mmCIF file of C-alpha atoms in Angstrom:
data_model
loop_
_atom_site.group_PDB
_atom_site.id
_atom_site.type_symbol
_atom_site.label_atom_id
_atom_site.label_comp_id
_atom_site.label_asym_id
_atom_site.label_seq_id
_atom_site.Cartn_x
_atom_site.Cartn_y
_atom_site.Cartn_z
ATOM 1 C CA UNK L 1 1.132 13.479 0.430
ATOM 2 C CA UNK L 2 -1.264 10.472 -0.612
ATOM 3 C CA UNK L 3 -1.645 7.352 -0.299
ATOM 4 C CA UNK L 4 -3.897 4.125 -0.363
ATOM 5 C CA UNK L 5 -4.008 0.508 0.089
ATOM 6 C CA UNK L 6 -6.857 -2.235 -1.409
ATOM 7 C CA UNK L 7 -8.938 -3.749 0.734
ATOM 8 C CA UNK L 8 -9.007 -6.668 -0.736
ATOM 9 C CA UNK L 9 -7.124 -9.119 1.893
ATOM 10 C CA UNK L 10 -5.611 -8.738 4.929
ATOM 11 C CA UNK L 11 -2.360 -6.398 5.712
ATOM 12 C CA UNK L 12 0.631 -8.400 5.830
ATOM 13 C CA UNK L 13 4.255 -7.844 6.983
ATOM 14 C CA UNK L 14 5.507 -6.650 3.425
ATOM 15 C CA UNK L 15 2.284 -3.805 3.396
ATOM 16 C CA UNK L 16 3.648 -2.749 6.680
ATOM 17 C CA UNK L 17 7.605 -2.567 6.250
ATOM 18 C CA UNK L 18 6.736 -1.707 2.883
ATOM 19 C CA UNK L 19 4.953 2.255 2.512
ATOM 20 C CA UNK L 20 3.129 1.702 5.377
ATOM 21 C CA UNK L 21 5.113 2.250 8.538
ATOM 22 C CA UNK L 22 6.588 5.105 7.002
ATOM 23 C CA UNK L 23 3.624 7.086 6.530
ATOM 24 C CA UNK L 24 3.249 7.973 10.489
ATOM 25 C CA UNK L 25 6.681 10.021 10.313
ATOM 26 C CA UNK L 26 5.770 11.845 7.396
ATOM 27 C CA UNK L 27 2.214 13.093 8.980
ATOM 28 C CA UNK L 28 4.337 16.421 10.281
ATOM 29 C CA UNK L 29 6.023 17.105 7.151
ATOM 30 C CA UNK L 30 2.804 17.056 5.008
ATOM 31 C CA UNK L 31 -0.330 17.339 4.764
ATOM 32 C CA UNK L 32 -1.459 13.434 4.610
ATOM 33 C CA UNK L 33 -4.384 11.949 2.655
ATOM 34 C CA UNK L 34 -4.770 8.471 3.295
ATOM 35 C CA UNK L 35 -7.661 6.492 2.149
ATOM 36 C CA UNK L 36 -8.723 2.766 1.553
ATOM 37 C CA UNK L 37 -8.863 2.041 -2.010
ATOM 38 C CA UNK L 38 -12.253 -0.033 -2.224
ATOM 39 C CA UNK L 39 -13.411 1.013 -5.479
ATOM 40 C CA UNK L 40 -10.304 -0.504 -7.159
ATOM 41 C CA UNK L 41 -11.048 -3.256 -5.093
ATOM 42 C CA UNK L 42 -13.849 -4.569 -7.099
ATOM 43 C CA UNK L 43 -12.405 -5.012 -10.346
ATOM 44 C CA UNK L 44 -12.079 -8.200 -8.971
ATOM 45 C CA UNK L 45 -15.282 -10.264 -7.934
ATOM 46 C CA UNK L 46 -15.557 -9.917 -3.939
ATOM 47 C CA UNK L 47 -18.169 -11.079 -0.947
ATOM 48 C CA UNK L 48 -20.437 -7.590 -0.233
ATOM 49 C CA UNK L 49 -19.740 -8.905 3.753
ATOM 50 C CA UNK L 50 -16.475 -9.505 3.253
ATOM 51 C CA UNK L 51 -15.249 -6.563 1.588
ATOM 52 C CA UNK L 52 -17.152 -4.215 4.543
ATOM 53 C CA UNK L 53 -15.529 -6.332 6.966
ATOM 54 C CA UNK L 54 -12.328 -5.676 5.216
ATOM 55 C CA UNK L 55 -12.326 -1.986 4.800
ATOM 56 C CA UNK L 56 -13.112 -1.227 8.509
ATOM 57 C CA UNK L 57 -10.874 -3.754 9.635
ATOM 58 C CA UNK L 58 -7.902 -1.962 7.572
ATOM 59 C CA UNK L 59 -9.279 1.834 8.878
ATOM 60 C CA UNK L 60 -8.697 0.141 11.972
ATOM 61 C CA UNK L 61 -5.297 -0.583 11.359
ATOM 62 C CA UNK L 62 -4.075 2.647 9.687
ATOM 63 C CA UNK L 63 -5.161 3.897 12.990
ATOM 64 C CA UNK L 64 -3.386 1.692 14.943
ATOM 65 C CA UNK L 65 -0.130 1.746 12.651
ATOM 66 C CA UNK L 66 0.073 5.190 13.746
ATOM 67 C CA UNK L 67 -2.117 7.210 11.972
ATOM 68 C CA UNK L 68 -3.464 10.031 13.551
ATOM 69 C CA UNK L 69 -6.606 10.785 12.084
ATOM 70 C CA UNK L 70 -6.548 14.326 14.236
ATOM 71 C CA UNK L 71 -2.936 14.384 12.220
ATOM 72 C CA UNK L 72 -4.449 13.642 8.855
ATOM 73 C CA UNK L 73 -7.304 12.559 6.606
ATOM 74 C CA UNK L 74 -8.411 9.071 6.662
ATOM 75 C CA UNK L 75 -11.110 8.442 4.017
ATOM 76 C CA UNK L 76 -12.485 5.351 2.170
ATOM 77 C CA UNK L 77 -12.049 6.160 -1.604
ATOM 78 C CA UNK L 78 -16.253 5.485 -2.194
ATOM 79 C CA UNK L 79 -16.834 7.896 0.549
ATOM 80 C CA UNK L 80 -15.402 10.408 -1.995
ATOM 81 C CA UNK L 81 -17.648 10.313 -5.319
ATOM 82 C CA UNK L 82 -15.058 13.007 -7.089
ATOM 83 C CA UNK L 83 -12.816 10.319 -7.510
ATOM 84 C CA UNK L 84 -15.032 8.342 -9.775
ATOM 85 C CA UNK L 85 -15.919 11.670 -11.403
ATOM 86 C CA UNK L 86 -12.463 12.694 -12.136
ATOM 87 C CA UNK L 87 -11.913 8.829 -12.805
ATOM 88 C CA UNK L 88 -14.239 9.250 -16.133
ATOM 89 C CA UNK L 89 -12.657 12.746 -17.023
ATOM 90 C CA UNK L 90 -9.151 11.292 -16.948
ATOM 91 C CA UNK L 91 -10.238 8.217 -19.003
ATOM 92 C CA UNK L 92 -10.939 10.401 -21.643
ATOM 93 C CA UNK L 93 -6.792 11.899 -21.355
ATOM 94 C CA UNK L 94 -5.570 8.404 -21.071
ATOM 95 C CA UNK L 95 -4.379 6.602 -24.487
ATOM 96 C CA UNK L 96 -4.912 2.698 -25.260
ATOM 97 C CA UNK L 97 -1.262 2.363 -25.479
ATOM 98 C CA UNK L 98 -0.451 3.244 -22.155
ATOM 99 C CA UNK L 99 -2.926 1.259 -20.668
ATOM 100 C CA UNK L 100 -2.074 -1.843 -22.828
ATOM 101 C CA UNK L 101 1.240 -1.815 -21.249
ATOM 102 C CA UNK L 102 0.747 -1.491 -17.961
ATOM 103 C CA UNK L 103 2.654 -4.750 -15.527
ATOM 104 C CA UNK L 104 -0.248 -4.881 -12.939
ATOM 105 C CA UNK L 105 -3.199 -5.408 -15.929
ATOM 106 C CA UNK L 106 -1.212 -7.943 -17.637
ATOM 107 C CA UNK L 107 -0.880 -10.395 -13.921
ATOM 108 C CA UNK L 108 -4.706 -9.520 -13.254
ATOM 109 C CA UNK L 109 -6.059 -10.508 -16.359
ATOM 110 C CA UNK L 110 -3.947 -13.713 -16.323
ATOM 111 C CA UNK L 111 -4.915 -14.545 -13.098
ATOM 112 C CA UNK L 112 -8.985 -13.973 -13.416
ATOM 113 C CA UNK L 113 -9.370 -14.888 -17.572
ATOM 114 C CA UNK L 114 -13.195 -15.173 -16.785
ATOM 115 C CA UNK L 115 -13.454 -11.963 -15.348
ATOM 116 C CA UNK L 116 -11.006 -9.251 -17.932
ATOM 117 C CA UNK L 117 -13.548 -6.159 -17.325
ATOM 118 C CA UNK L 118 -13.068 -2.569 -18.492
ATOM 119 C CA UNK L 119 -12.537 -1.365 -15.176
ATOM 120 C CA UNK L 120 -9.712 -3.566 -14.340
ATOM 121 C CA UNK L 121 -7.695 -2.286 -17.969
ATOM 122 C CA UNK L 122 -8.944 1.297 -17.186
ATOM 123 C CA UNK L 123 -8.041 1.378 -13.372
ATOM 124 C CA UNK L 124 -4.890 3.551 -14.020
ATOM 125 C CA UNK L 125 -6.651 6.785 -15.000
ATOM 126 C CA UNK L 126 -8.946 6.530 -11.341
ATOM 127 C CA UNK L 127 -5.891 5.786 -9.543
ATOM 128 C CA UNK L 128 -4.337 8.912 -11.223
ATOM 129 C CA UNK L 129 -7.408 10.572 -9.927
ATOM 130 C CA UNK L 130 -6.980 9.584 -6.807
ATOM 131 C CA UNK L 131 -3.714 11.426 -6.564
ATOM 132 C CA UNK L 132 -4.215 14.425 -8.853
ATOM 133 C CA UNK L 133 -7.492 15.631 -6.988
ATOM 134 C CA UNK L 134 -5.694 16.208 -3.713
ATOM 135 C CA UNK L 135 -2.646 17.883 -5.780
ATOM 136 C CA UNK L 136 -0.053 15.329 -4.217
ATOM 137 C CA UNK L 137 3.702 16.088 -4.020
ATOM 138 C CA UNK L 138 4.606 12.898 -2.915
ATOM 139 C CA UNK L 139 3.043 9.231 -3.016
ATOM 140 C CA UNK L 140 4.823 6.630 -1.022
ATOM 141 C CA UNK L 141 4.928 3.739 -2.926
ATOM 142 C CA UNK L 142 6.605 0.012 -3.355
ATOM 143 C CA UNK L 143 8.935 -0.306 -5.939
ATOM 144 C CA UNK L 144 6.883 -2.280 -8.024
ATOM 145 C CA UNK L 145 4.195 0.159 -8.356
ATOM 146 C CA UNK L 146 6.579 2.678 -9.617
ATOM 147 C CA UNK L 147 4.785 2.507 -12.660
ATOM 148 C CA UNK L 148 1.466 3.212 -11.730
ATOM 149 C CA UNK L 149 2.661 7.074 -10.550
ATOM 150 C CA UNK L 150 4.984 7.522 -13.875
ATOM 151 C CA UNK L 151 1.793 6.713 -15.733
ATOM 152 C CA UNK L 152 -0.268 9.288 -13.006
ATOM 153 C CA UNK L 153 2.580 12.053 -14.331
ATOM 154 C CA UNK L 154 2.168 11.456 -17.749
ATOM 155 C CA UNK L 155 -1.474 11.956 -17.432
ATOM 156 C CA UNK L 156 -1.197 15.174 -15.590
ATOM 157 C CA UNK L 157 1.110 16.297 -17.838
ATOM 158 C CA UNK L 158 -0.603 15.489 -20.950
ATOM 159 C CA UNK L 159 -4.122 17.711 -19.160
ATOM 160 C CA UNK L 160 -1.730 20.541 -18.420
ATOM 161 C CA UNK L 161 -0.335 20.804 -21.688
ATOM 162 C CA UNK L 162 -3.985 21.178 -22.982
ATOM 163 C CA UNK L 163 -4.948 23.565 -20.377
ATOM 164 C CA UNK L 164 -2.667 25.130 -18.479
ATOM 165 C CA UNK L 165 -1.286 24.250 -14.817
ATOM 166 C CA UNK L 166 -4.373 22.599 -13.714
ATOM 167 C CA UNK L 167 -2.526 19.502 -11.434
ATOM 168 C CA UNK L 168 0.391 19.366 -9.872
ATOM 169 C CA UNK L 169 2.970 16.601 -11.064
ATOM 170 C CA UNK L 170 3.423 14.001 -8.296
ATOM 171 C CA UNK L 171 6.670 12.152 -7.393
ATOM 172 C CA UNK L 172 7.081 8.690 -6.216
ATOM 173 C CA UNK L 173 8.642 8.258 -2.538
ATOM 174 C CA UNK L 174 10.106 4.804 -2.063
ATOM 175 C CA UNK L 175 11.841 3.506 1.012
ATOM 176 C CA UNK L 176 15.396 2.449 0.599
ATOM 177 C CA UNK L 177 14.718 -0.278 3.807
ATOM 178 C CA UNK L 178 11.958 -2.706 3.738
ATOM 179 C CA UNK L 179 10.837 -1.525 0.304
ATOM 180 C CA UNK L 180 10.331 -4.604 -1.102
ATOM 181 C CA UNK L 181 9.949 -7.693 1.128
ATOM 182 C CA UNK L 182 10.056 -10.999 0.050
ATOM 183 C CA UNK L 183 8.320 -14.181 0.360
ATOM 184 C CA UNK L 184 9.544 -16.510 3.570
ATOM 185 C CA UNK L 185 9.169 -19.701 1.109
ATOM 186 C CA UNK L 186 10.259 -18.640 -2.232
ATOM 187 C CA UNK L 187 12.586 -15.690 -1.985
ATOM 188 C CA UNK L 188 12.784 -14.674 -6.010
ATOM 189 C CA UNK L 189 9.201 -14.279 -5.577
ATOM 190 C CA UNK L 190 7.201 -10.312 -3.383
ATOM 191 C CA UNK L 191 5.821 -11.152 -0.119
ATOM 192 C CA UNK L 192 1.861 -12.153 -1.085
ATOM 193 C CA UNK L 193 -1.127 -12.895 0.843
ATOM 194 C CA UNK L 194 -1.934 -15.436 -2.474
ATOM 195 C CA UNK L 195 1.254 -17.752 -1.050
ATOM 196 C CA UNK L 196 0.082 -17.550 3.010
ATOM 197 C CA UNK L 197 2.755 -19.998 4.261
ATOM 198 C CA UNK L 198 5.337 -17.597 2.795
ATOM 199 C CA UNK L 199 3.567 -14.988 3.984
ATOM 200 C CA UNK L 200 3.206 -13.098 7.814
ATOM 201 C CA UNK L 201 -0.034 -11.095 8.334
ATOM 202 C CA UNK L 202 -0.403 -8.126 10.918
ATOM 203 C CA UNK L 203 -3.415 -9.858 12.599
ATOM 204 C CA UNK L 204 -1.138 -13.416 13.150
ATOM 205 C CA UNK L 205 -0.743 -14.807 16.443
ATOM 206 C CA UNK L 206 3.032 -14.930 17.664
ATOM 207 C CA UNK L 207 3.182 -18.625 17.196
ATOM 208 C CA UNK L 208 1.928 -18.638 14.241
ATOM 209 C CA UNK L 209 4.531 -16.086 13.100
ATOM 210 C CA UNK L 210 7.381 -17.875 14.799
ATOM 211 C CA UNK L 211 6.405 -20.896 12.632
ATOM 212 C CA UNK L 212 6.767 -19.318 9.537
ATOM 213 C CA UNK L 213 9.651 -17.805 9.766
ATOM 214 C CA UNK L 214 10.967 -20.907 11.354
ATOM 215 C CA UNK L 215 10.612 -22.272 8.113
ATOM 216 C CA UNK L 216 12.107 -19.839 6.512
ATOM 217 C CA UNK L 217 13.828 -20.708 3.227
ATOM 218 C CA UNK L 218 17.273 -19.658 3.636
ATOM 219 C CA UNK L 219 19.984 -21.002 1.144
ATOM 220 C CA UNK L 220 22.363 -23.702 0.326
ATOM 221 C CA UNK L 221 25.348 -22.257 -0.201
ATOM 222 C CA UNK L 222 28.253 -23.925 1.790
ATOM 223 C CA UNK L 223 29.240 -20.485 3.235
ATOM 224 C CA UNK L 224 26.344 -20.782 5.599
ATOM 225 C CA UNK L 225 27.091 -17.356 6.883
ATOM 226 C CA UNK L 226 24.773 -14.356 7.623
ATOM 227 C CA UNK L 227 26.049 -11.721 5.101
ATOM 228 C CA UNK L 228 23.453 -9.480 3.098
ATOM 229 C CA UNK L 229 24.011 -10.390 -0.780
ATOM 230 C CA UNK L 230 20.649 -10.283 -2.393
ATOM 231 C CA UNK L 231 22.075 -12.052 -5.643
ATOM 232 C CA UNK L 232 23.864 -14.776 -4.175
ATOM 233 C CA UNK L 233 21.730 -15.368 -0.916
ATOM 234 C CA UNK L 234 18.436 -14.200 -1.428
ATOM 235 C CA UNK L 235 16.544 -16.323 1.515
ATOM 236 C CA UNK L 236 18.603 -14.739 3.758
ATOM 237 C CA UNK L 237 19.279 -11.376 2.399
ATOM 238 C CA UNK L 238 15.473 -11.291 2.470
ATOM 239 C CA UNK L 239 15.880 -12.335 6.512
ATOM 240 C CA UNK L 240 17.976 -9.340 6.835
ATOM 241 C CA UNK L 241 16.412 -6.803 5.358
ATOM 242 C CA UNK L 242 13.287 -7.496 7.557
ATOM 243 C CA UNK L 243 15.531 -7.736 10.588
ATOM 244 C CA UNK L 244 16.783 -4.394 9.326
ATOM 245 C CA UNK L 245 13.603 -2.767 8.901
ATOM 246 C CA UNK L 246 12.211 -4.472 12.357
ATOM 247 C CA UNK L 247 14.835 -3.048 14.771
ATOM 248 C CA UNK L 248 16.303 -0.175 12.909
ATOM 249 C CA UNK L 249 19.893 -1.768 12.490
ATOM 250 C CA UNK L 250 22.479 -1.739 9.951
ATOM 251 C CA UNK L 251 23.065 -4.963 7.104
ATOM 252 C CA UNK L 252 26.614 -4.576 8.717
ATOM 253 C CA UNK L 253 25.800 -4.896 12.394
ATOM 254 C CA UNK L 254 23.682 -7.944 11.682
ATOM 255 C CA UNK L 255 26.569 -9.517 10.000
ATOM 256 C CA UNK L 256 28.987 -8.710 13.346
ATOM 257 C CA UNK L 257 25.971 -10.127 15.588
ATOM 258 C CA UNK L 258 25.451 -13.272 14.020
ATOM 259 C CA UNK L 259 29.231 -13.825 12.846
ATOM 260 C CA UNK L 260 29.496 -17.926 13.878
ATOM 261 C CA UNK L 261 26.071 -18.526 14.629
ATOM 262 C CA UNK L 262 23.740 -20.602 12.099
ATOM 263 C CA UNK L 263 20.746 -19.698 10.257
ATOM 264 C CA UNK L 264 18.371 -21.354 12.360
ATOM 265 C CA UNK L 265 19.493 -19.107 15.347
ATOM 266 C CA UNK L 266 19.012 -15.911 12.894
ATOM 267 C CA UNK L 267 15.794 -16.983 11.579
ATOM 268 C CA UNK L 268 14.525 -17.293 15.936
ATOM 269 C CA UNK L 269 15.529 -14.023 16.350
ATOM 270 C CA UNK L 270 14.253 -12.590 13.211
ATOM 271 C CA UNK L 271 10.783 -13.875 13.994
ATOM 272 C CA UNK L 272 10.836 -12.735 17.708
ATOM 273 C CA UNK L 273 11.558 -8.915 16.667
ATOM 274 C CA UNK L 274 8.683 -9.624 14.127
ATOM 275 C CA UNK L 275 6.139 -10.914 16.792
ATOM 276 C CA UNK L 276 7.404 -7.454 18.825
ATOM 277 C CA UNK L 277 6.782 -5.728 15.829
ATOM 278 C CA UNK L 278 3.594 -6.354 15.049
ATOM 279 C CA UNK L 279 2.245 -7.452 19.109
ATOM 280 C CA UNK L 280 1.040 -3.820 19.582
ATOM 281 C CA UNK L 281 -0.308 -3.091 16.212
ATOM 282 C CA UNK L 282 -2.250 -6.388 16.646
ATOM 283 C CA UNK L 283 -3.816 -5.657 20.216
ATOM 284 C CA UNK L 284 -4.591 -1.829 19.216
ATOM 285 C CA UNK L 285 -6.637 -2.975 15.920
ATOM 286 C CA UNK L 286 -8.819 -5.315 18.348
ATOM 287 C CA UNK L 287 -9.279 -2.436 20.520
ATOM 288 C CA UNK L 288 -10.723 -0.704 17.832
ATOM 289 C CA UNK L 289 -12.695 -2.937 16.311
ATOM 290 C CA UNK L 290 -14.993 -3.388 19.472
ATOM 291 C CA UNK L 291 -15.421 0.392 18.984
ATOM 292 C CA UNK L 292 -17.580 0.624 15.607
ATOM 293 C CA UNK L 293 -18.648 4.113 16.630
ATOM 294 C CA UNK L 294 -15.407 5.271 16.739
ATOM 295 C CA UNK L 295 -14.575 4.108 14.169
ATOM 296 C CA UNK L 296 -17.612 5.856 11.811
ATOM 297 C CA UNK L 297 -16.938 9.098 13.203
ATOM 298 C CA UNK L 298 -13.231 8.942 11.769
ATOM 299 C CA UNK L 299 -14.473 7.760 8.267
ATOM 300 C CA UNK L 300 -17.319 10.084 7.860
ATOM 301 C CA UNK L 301 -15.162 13.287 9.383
ATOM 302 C CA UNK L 302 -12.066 11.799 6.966
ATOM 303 C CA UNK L 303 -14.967 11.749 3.764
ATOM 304 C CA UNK L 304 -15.706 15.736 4.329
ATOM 305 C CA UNK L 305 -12.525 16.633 4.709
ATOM 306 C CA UNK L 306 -10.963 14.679 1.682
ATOM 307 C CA UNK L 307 -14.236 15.993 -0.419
ATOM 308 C CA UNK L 308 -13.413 19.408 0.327
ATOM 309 C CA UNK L 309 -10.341 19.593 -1.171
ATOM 310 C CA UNK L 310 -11.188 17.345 -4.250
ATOM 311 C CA UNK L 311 -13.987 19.345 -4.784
ATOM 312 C CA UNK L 312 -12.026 21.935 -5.872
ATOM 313 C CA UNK L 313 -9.849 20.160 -8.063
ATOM 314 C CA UNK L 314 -12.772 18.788 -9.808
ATOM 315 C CA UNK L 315 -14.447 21.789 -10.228
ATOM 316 C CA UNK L 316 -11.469 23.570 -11.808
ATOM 317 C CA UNK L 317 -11.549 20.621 -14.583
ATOM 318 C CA UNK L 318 -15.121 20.695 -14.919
ATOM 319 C CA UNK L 319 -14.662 24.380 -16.183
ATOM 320 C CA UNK L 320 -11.472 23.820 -18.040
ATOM 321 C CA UNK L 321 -13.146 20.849 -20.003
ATOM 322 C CA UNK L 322 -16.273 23.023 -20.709
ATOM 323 C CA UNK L 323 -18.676 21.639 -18.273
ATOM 324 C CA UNK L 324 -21.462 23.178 -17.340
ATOM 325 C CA UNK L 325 -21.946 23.987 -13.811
ATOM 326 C CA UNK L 326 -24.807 23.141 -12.071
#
């Protein structure tokens, strides 16, 4: 199993309750590559500083999400130079058409006009990389980036057809609770660190959090019940299903255990199992962050053991593509 996250802002609440927290139980079913996606990262102008900053303050928080990295592989993606390698090769498999329509190139280039680069339309084929050198079963993913894995098959498939069984064809895992949080202050729209007031990072202080979700959009039906109906009450649907997520109980038992009481009780309680949430998580990534040592040793063991494996992969296309070894 693989999977990565940008580090290109900090982790917030939708990250976590979104792939994230599930990743720690699936460390003894598979074997787990997780890595920090900076080289997709720069398709978009960032700070040098910053972006270090970034990545080893999200390693730090893998760790202290409950990843293991004696349970798995922990890697930063530049760390790993076969994924750019395979990146190119895959390019080469990948047709305009596909690329054209993919959702996530379409939002970027609208958002950064000034800035439409080739890596940003060709990202797809190193993120398909990224998965195919490590011969993935299984990539835990949001719902919306469904599409970035269907493309990831259809390259595979295409390179196989060509020359034989050379990568395995990966399927997308998606959680059926918490897969797809929304914002606090506009519910129609994903949970984003680009609308912060809406928005609950991992690193937040409690009263910061209980604010937000203080302010909580709900909705203004008359009903002014707690009952999970996405269509018809989406600020509160959106309550529950992080309530849901946060304490492990049912849309139903939520409904019996705020039957009478208003939403601005709800939206207390829903930010207090938030702030529990996320209270150790916080104090364990400051922990490690006063331990840069640490926290080297885990990326440069993680980097050998990830290249070892996608060594091979890329080898085995190097030959089927008529490369010549070195």
């Amino acid at each position: 199993m693989l999977s990565g996250i940008q580090p290109s802002g900090q982790l917030h609440l939708g990250n976590y309750l979104g792939p994230l927290c599930h990743w720690p139980e699936m460390i003894d079913m598979f074997d787990c590559y997780f890595f920090l996606a900076d080289l997709h990262t720069i398709t978009v102008r960032q700070e040098p500083a910053e972006l270090r900053k970034r990545t080893l303050t999200l390693l730090a928080q893998y760790i202290a999400c409950g990843l293991d990295p004696e349970k798995c592989v922990l890697f930063i993606q530049s760390h790993v130079p076969a994924h750019s390698q395979l990146g190119w090769v895959l390019d080469c498999y990948t047709m305009f058409g596909e690329l054209s329509r993919m959702t996530q190139f379409k939002d970027k280039s609208a958002k950064n006009s000034d800035n439409i680069n080739a890596g940003l339309f060709t990202y797809p084929a190193l993120m398909a990389a990224d998965i195919l050198l490590y011969q993935a079963d299984l990539v835990p993913v949001g719902d919306d980036q469904r599409q970035h894995v269907e493309i990831c098959r259809d390259i595979a498939g295409r390179f196989n057809g060509i020359y034989g069984n050379v990568f395995k064809i990966p399927e997308p895992y998606i959680a059926k609770i918490g897969a797809r949080i929304m914002s606090l202050g506009a519910p129609s729209c994903k949970m984003s660190k680009s609308q912060p007031e809406g928005c609950v990072f991992l690193m937040e202080k409690p009263e910061d959090v209980m604010r937000k979700f203080k302010r909580a959009v709900t909705d203004s039906d008359t009903e002014r019940c707690v009952r999970y109906a996405p269509a018809e009450k989406p600020g509160v649907s959106n309550l529950m299903q992080i309530y849901a997520a946060a304490t492990g109980r049912s849309f139903e038992a939520i409904e019996t255990e705020f039957a009478g009481k208003g939403y601005g009780d709800f939206k207390k309680v829903v930010g207090e199992a938030v702030v529990e949430l996320l209270r150790p998580i916080r104090e364990e990534t400051e922990r490690l962050l006063a331990d840069k040592a640490y926290l080297e040793s885990v990326y440069r063991s993680g980097a050998e053991r990830a290249a070892y494996v996608a060594n091979r992969t890329l080898g085995k296309v190097y030959k089927k593509v008529g490369l010549l070894p070195r």
